mmCIF file of C-alpha atoms in Angstrom:
data_model
loop_
_atom_site.group_PDB
_atom_site.id
_atom_site.type_symbol
_atom_site.label_atom_id
_atom_site.label_comp_id
_atom_site.label_asym_id
_atom_site.label_seq_id
_atom_site.Cartn_x
_atom_site.Cartn_y
_atom_site.Cartn_z
ATOM 1 C CA MET A 376 10.979 -21.190 -7.478
ATOM 2 C CA THR A 377 11.385 -18.460 -10.071
ATOM 3 C CA ALA A 378 8.914 -15.662 -10.762
ATOM 4 C CA ALA A 379 6.412 -16.410 -13.479
ATOM 5 C CA ALA A 380 6.163 -13.999 -16.382
ATOM 6 C CA GLY A 381 3.344 -11.519 -16.141
ATOM 7 C CA LEU A 382 2.213 -8.092 -15.063
ATOM 8 C CA ARG A 383 0.273 -7.517 -11.848
ATOM 9 C CA ARG A 384 -1.813 -4.350 -11.718
ATOM 10 C CA THR A 385 -2.427 -2.889 -8.269
ATOM 11 C CA SER A 386 -4.185 0.072 -6.704
ATOM 12 C CA ARG A 387 -2.575 1.640 -3.637
ATOM 13 C CA ILE A 388 -3.967 4.185 -1.203
ATOM 14 C CA LEU A 389 -1.943 6.964 0.384
ATOM 15 C CA LEU A 390 -4.054 7.153 3.538
ATOM 16 C CA PHE A 391 -3.334 10.323 5.555
ATOM 17 C CA ASP A 392 -4.413 11.591 8.956
ATOM 18 C CA ARG A 393 -4.848 15.296 9.838
ATOM 19 C CA ALA A 394 -1.147 15.541 10.756
ATOM 20 C CA GLY A 395 -0.142 14.416 7.246
ATOM 21 C CA ARG A 396 1.133 11.048 8.429
ATOM 22 C CA ALA A 397 0.633 8.026 6.173
ATOM 23 C CA PHE A 398 -0.903 4.777 7.386
ATOM 24 C CA LEU A 399 1.426 1.936 6.366
ATOM 25 C CA MET A 400 1.384 -1.810 6.773
ATOM 26 C CA ASP A 401 4.414 -3.998 7.405
ATOM 27 C CA THR A 402 3.975 -6.933 5.038
ATOM 28 C CA ARG A 403 5.907 -10.034 4.066
ATOM 29 C CA ALA A 404 7.085 -10.070 0.468
ATOM 30 C CA PRO A 405 6.748 -13.209 -1.688
ATOM 31 C CA SER A 406 10.366 -14.063 -0.903
ATOM 32 C CA SER A 407 11.953 -17.144 0.631
ATOM 33 C CA ASP A 408 14.355 -14.967 2.640
ATOM 34 C CA GLY A 409 11.559 -13.546 4.839
ATOM 35 C CA PHE A 410 11.928 -9.993 3.492
ATOM 36 C CA HIS A 411 9.230 -7.598 4.679
ATOM 37 C CA ARG A 412 8.588 -3.934 4.018
ATOM 38 C CA TRP A 413 6.230 -1.055 4.809
ATOM 39 C CA ILE A 414 3.655 -0.395 2.095
ATOM 40 C CA THR A 415 0.422 1.513 1.673
ATOM 41 C CA PRO A 416 -2.928 -0.286 1.850
ATOM 42 C CA GLY A 417 -4.005 -1.667 -1.500
ATOM 43 C CA GLY A 418 -3.676 -4.655 -3.743
ATOM 44 C CA GLY A 419 -4.475 -6.346 -6.991
ATOM 45 C CA VAL A 420 -6.953 -5.161 -9.580
ATOM 46 C CA ASP A 421 -9.403 -8.032 -10.067
ATOM 47 C CA PRO A 422 -10.612 -9.123 -13.527
ATOM 48 C CA GLY A 423 -13.266 -6.696 -14.748
ATOM 49 C CA GLU A 424 -12.191 -3.956 -12.309
ATOM 50 C CA ASP A 425 -10.526 -0.664 -13.041
ATOM 51 C CA HIS A 426 -7.916 0.864 -10.722
ATOM 52 C CA ARG A 427 -10.424 3.234 -9.089
ATOM 53 C CA THR A 428 -12.843 0.422 -8.207
ATOM 54 C CA ALA A 429 -9.979 -1.725 -6.898
ATOM 55 C CA ALA A 430 -8.785 1.166 -4.691
ATOM 56 C CA ILE A 431 -12.246 1.479 -3.121
ATOM 57 C CA ARG A 432 -12.492 -2.290 -2.535
ATOM 58 C CA GLU A 433 -8.942 -2.717 -1.247
ATOM 59 C CA LEU A 434 -9.265 0.175 1.219
ATOM 60 C CA ARG A 435 -12.449 -1.381 2.624
ATOM 61 C CA GLU A 436 -10.953 -4.889 2.782
ATOM 62 C CA GLU A 437 -7.637 -3.881 4.341
ATOM 63 C CA THR A 438 -8.736 -1.128 6.752
ATOM 64 C CA GLY A 439 -12.529 -1.226 7.065
ATOM 65 C CA ILE A 440 -12.782 2.330 5.680
ATOM 66 C CA VAL A 441 -15.655 2.734 3.212
ATOM 67 C CA ILE A 442 -15.439 5.462 0.569
ATOM 68 C CA ASP A 443 -17.383 6.199 -2.615
ATOM 69 C CA ASP A 444 -14.608 7.825 -4.609
ATOM 70 C CA PRO A 445 -10.839 7.975 -4.096
ATOM 71 C CA GLY A 446 -10.526 10.833 -6.592
ATOM 72 C CA PRO A 447 -8.056 10.685 -9.450
ATOM 73 C CA SER A 448 -4.870 8.677 -9.427
ATOM 74 C CA VAL A 449 -2.073 10.989 -8.243
ATOM 75 C CA TRP A 450 0.976 8.886 -9.110
ATOM 76 C CA SER A 451 1.854 5.655 -10.878
ATOM 77 C CA TRP A 452 4.773 3.276 -10.541
ATOM 78 C CA ASP A 453 6.036 0.617 -12.952
ATOM 79 C CA PHE A 454 8.529 -1.821 -11.481
ATOM 80 C CA ALA A 455 10.258 -5.170 -11.867
ATOM 81 C CA VAL A 456 9.407 -7.880 -9.331
ATOM 82 C CA GLU A 457 12.449 -9.860 -8.228
ATOM 83 C CA PHE A 458 11.050 -11.833 -5.280
ATOM 84 C CA ASP A 459 11.683 -15.543 -5.798
ATOM 85 C CA GLN A 460 8.166 -16.653 -4.791
ATOM 86 C CA ALA A 461 6.191 -14.056 -6.762
ATOM 87 C CA ASP A 462 3.711 -15.189 -9.402
ATOM 88 C CA HIS A 463 4.535 -12.201 -11.641
ATOM 89 C CA ASP A 464 7.690 -10.432 -12.771
ATOM 90 C CA ALA A 465 6.423 -6.879 -13.313
ATOM 91 C CA GLY A 466 3.999 -4.550 -11.607
ATOM 92 C CA HIS A 467 2.048 -1.393 -12.298
ATOM 93 C CA SER A 468 0.541 0.554 -9.380
ATOM 94 C CA GLU A 469 -1.812 3.524 -9.412
ATOM 95 C CA PHE A 470 -1.842 5.595 -6.199
ATOM 96 C CA TYR A 471 -4.837 7.456 -4.735
ATOM 97 C CA VAL A 472 -5.008 9.894 -1.807
ATOM 98 C CA VAL A 473 -7.579 9.405 0.953
ATOM 99 C CA ARG A 474 -7.727 11.423 4.173
ATOM 100 C CA THR A 475 -9.208 10.309 7.479
ATOM 101 C CA ASP A 476 -9.740 11.770 10.922
ATOM 102 C CA GLY A 477 -8.745 8.393 12.309
ATOM 103 C CA PHE A 478 -10.270 4.937 12.328
ATOM 104 C CA GLU A 479 -10.199 1.613 14.081
ATOM 105 C CA LEU A 480 -8.511 -0.928 11.847
ATOM 106 C CA SER A 481 -10.784 -3.800 10.858
ATOM 107 C CA ALA A 482 -9.203 -7.032 9.664
ATOM 108 C CA THR A 483 -12.543 -8.681 8.882
ATOM 109 C CA GLY A 484 -11.958 -8.254 5.127
ATOM 110 C CA TRP A 485 -8.455 -9.708 5.153
ATOM 111 C CA THR A 486 -7.746 -12.758 3.043
ATOM 112 C CA ASP A 487 -6.045 -15.793 4.590
ATOM 113 C CA GLU A 488 -2.827 -14.602 2.937
ATOM 114 C CA GLU A 489 -3.179 -11.121 4.468
ATOM 115 C CA GLN A 490 -3.827 -12.677 7.903
ATOM 116 C CA THR A 491 -0.356 -14.244 7.586
ATOM 117 C CA ASP A 492 1.530 -11.577 5.622
ATOM 118 C CA ILE A 493 0.513 -8.382 7.450
ATOM 119 C CA LEU A 494 2.910 -8.136 10.373
ATOM 120 C CA GLY A 495 1.924 -4.735 11.735
ATOM 121 C CA TRP A 496 0.731 -1.217 10.949
ATOM 122 C CA ARG A 497 1.347 2.342 12.059
ATOM 123 C CA TRP A 498 1.287 6.002 11.032
ATOM 124 C CA PHE A 499 4.503 7.502 9.615
ATOM 125 C CA SER A 500 5.647 10.972 8.681
ATOM 126 C CA ALA A 501 8.177 11.043 5.836
ATOM 127 C CA ALA A 502 10.966 11.827 8.303
ATOM 128 C CA GLU A 503 9.948 8.966 10.626
ATOM 129 C CA LEU A 504 9.908 6.510 7.738
ATOM 130 C CA GLU A 505 13.339 7.612 6.541
ATOM 131 C CA ALA A 506 14.780 7.484 10.070
ATOM 132 C CA SER A 507 13.292 4.058 10.820
ATOM 133 C CA GLY A 508 15.937 2.117 8.904
ATOM 134 C CA GLU A 509 13.103 -0.150 7.737
ATOM 135 C CA SER A 510 12.486 -1.226 4.139
ATOM 136 C CA PHE A 511 9.551 0.331 2.283
ATOM 137 C CA GLU A 512 7.979 0.437 -1.170
ATOM 138 C CA PRO A 513 7.885 2.280 -3.446
ATOM 139 C CA PRO A 514 11.341 3.843 -3.087
ATOM 140 C CA ASP A 515 9.673 7.277 -3.530
ATOM 141 C CA LEU A 516 7.321 6.748 -0.551
ATOM 142 C CA PRO A 517 8.813 9.461 1.720
ATOM 143 C CA GLU A 518 8.560 11.985 -1.130
ATOM 144 C CA LEU A 519 4.947 10.929 -1.797
ATOM 145 C CA ILE A 520 4.143 11.476 1.891
ATOM 146 C CA ARG A 521 5.690 14.943 1.721
ATOM 147 C CA ARG A 522 3.991 15.824 -1.564
ATOM 148 C CA PHE A 523 0.481 14.574 -0.807
ATOM 149 C CA GLY A 524 0.271 14.541 2.990
ATOM 150 C CA GLY A 525 -0.486 18.251 3.132
ATOM 151 C CA VAL A 526 1.780 18.876 6.132
ATOM 152 C CA ALA A 527 5.535 19.434 6.129
ATOM 153 C CA SER A 528 7.409 16.596 7.794
#
């Protein structure tokens, strides 16, 4: 199967704890080779939504954290999608920063696809992510953790 033409807009949340670590989720990519990578919570912007509204919804659905305002977008990323089972061939992500004192992950808002595709989750400093040898997206994620986490790592 080849990727269909189209752009997918997503909102992503850089979710930080007091130590400046980012909460990341290990997720399967739409790829027949089983590729998976660490990414921030977030997902697609639904029809009629803006990025800010999608960030609020996605954070609630994927973590159970309820917020009123994620603040302004702090970074954006335009990228080509090369996974062979993707339904789009390009993406645009807007990133928002949210801080938490900790939380208990709730999967009650997960879609059936997320129930299958989310393999795990944990907190990472930039150095831990780089040292892990694991794949992650976007490629600038360690730098984003350093820049917006508020704590040197």
